[in-house]
Coordinates of N, CA and C in Angstrom, one line a residue:
X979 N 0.8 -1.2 0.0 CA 0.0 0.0 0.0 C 0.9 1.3 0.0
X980 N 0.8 2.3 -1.0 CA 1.2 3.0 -0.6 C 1.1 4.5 0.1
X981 N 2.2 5.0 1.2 CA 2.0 6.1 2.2 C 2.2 7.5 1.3
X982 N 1.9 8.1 1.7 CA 2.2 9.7 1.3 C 3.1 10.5 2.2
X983 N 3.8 11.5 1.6 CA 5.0 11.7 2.9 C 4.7 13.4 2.1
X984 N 4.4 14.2 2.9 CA 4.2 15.7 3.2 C 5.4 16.4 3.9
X985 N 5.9 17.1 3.0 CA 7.5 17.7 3.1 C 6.7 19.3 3.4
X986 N 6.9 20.5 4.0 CA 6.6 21.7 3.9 C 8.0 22.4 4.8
X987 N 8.4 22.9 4.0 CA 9.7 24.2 4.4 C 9.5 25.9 4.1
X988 N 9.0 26.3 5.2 CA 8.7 27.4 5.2 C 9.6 28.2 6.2
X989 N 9.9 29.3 5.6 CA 11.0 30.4 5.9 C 10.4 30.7 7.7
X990 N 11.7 30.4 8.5 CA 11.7 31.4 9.5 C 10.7 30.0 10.5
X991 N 10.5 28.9 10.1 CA 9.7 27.5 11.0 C 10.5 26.6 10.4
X992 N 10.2 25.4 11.4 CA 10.5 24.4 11.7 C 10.0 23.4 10.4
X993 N 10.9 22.6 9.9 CA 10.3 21.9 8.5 C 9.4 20.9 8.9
X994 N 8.3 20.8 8.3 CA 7.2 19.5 8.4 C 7.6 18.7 8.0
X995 N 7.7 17.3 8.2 CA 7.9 15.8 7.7 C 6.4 15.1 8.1
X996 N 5.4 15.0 7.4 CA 3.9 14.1 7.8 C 4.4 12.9 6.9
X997 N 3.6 11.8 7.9 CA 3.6 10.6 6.5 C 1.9 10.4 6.3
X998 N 1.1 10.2 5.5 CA 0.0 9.9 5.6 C -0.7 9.1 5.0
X999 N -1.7 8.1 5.4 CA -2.2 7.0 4.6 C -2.7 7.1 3.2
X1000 N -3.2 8.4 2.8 CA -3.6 8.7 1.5 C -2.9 10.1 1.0
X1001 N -3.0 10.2 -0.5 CA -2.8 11.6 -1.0 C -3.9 12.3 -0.3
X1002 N -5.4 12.4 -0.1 CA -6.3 13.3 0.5 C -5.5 13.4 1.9
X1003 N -5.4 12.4 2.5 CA -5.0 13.0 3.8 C -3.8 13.9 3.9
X1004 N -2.9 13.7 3.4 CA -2.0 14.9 2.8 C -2.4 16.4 2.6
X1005 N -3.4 16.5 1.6 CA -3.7 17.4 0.8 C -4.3 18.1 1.9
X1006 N -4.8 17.3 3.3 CA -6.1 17.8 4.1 C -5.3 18.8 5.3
X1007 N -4.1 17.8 5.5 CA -2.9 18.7 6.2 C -2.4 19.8 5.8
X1008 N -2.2 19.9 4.4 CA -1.1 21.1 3.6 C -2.2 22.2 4.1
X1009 N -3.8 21.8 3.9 CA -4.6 23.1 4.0 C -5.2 23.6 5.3
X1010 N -4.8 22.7 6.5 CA -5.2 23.1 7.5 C -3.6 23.7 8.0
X1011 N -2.5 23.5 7.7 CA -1.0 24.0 7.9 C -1.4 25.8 7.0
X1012 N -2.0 25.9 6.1 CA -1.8 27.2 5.4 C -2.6 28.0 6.0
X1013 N -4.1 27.6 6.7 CA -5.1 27.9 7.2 C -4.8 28.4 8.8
X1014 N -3.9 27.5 9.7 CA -3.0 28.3 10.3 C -2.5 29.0 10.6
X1015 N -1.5 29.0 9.6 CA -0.3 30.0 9.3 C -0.8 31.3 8.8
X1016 N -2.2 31.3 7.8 CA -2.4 32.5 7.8 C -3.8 33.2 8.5
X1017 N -4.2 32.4 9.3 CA -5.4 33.0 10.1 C -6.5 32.6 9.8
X1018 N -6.2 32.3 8.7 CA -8.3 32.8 7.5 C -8.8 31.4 6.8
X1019 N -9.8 31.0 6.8 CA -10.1 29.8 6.3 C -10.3 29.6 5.6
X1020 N -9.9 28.7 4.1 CA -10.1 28.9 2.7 C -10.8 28.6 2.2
X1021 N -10.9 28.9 0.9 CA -12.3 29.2 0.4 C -13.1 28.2 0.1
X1022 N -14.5 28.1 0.0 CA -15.2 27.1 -0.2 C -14.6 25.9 -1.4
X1023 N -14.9 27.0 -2.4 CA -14.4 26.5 -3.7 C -13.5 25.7 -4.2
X1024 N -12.9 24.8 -4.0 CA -12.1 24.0 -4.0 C -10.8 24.4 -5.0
X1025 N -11.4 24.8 -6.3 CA -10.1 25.6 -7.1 C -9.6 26.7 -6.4
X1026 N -10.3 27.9 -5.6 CA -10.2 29.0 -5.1 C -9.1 28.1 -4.2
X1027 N -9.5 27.4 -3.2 CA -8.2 26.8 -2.3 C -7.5 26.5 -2.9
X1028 N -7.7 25.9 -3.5 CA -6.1 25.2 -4.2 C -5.0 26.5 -4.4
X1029 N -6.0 27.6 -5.0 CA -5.0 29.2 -5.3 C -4.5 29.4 -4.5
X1030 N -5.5 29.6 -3.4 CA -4.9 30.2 -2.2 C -3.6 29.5 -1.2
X1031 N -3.7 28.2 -1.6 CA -3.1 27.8 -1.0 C -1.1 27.7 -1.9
X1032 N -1.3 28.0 -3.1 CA -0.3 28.3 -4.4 C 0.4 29.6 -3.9
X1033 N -0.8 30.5 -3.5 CA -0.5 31.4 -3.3 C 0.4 32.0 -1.3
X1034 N 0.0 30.6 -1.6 CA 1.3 30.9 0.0 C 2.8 30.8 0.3
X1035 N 2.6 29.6 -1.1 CA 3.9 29.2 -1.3 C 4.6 29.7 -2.1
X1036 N 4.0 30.6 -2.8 CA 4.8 31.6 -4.2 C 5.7 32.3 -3.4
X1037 N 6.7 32.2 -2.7 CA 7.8 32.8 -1.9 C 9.1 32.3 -2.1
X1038 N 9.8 33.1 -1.7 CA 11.1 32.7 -1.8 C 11.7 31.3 -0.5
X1039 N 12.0 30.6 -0.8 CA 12.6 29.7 0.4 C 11.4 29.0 1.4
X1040 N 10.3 29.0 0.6 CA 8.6 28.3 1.0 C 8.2 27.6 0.2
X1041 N 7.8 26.4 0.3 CA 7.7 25.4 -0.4 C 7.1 24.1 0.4
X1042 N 6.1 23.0 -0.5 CA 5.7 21.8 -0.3 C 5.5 20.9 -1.2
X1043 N 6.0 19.8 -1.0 CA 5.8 18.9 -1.5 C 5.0 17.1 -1.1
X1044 N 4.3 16.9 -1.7 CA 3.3 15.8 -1.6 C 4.0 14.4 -2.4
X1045 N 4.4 13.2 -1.8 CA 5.1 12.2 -2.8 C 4.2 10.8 -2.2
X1046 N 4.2 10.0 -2.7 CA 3.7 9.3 -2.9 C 4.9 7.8 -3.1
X1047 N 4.7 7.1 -1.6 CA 6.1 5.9 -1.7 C 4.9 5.0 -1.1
X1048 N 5.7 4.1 -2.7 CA 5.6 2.5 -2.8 C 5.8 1.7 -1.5
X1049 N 4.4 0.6 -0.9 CA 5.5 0.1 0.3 C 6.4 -1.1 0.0
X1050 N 7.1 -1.2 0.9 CA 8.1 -1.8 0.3 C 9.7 -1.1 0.0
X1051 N 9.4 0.4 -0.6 CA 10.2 1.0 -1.0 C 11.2 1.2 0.4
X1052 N 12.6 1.5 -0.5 CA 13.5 1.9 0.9 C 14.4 2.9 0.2

């Protein structure tokens, strides 16, 4: 089965390492970590979040990434 492993490196914090059972659960983390971070709770609209949440990471030395490992993999 494979895990999902949520990387986020954001300027000036501590780097996230999640591992999670699904890509959703992932996805569910990245937006409650941005939601957080910036006070305000995103938008209904599902594309609208996705922006907004693009739009947190469009920075210099801020960044995430979502991967997806094989089990088994080493």
């Amino acid at each position: 089965m494979t895990k999902y492993v949520l990387f986020i490196r954001d300027h000036g914090a501590k780097d996230v390492l999640d591992f999670h059972p699904s890509e959703m659960s992932a996805k569910k983390a990245l937006a409650a970590y941005v939601t957080k971070k910036t006070g305000r709770d995103l938008p209904s609209d599902p594309e609208a979040a996705v922006e907004e949440i693009a739009s947190y990471f469009d920075r210099d030395k801020t960044f995430y990434a979502i991967a997806g490992v094989p089990a088994g993999a080493r």
